[in-house]
Amino acid sequence: MIVILTALDFEGAAVRAHLSGLRPHHHQAGTIFEVGHLADRPSCEVALAVIGMGTVNAAAITERAIAEFRPSAVVFVGVAGALRDWVKLGDIVVATRVYAHQGGRVDDDEFLARPRAWDTSHRLVHLAKHVRRSKAWPGADQTPAEVHFEPVAAGDVVLNSSNSPERARLRAHYNDAAAVEMESAGVALAGRHLHESTPTIAVRGISDLAGGAKHNSDGQGWQAVAARHAASFAIGLVTAVDDHASSPARPPVASPAPPSIQPPQPFQERTAPAGYTYNINNSGIDNTGGAYIGSILATAPVRIKQKVVNYAKRHPRRFALIVVALVIVVGGGGYLGVNALLPAEQASSAGSPGHAVLATSSGAACGLRSDRTAQCWGEAGSYSPPVGGLASISLAKELGCGLRADGTAVCWTPPSTGTRPDLLPSGRFQSVATGCGVRVDGTLHCWIGDDQPPAGKFSSLAHGQYGAWCGVRDDKSVTCWNPSGPALTDVPPGPFETVSVGGYHACGLRTDNTLACWGKDDERQASPPTGQFTAVTTGEEHSCALRTDQTVVCWGRAKDGQTEPPGGPFAALGAGTGGEYSCGLRADGTPECWGRLGRYAPPPGKLATSAR
């Protein structure tokens, strides 16, 4: 049994359209539920109730439904107002956290927030993400709506203002909330607090922008559209929950014997099961399914960096104090973050295309300072980077693009090119190159020029000096295309982690840390050395890679010093899109460049060594 709750009649009707065999179920306290099943799955039993608006109703009826039906999950479905400009009318927001935003104390004219928050069920969030990835909900192929996984704020007020005190409080205290509504806090209180074992989740369709024009969007029919979108996605999630509940249970794991009975055993490395890969990145440690894991199954001895990252995840406050103490003892000026304490294998992802903090192109380079603002030099010195911080940066001739921490993208050009409306693409991205990006759902989107990217799901993207593109798909294969010239289609076998495109050649880093290059090889730029590597970047006719011992090796055209990098360890390489030079970052954030245009000395100061 799965319980679905809605607040309003039109929301209930949107859910009811997917159900069959409904019959009334009278609770002894007077609440009437409708009990039936999914229209295309008679074995999946569902109880539906329309409960009215507000957190009090939601908490009371959720508590009542859990006690009555003992459901495997409670799903709240309804409409909401958007709080972020990248959330559009008709989009779907799946709540990853719920804020009760009206709790607080008022002293004179000052509001002191006393927030309550509940994280959504980990299992339901991951099932919902699987539904989004596989488009496994009714009408998924026909809807233009995007599905966002974000916190929501809930309170007993209908917000329809962009400058009211209530909106200002949301902006000040709950600025990561993507939507505002009236019931999810009550559902979370009942399910996550009063009934700790009952998973709950809220699925919301965006019917207005909570900015003063609610009557316009309501008049245009967006409430019904948003309710249909939310209901359809919720039905896909209910189906996934039912599939999960019906799958065979894993055999129980035997409890370990008490230490007093069994003597201590020497440490042994564990190996990953065949077909599994575990990645360490800036957002945590994850397996191929994307879920965070606390320990590591390794195909090689556990490295120090893995132990450091694990400790930081388990004890974030203690780890932060240790970092601060190290800064004081060492006297760390400039940039010093967690990645500065780790080997290049951890930090070198900062140079991966789409996730770079340092980028180079023909005659130009840009990097991110420790405060995440962009700084450009060389021929890019006249560029006008945007105000505010960036999570990563990319660069091409007369064009820079960056990814902000909230997933929005922004591009910029030299002032002489004038203002262009195509420099601010809509939507949210997980990585960007110059003019194209990988959306949060893995699809590609281009907003500058006439580039038509291929269909499918990708994890990263790279752009070359002469218009060629290559992307790493979710299955770790590489696809290349070029709307204005020859494409680098002779891709060798993978699987690949990253790819970089130069002039008329490309190189990729395989998952086993070896290199493969393809395309034009007249200067031996597509003939990489053997060994183990953590990053690769390409120039116009040369290539460079970062070895696992943190040294840099380059090959290809050697006329102007492109293949003569400085000695010593580097933390990351700049993501190259051509040019006859390359740049890298030392562990302390100092940039160094070499090659023909390395004479454009980087400005004083240190740069960030990790994308985020």
PDB file of N, CA and C in Angstrom, residues 223 408 584:
ATOM      1  N   GLN A 223      -2.261  26.008 -13.208  1.00  0.00           N
ATOM      2  CA  GLN A 223      -2.507  25.129 -12.071  1.00  0.00           C
ATOM      3  C   GLN A 223      -2.811  23.709 -12.537  1.00  0.00           C
ATOM      4  N   THR A 408      23.294  27.232 -12.904  1.00  0.00           N
ATOM      5  CA  THR A 408      23.024  28.101 -14.047  1.00  0.00           C
ATOM      6  C   THR A 408      24.334  28.426 -14.767  1.00  0.00           C
ATOM      7  N   GLY A 584      49.144  24.956 -15.987  1.00  0.00           N
ATOM      8  CA  GLY A 584      48.821  24.041 -14.898  1.00  0.00           C
ATOM      9  C   GLY A 584      48.802  24.774 -13.581  1.00  0.00           C
TER      10      GLY A 584
END
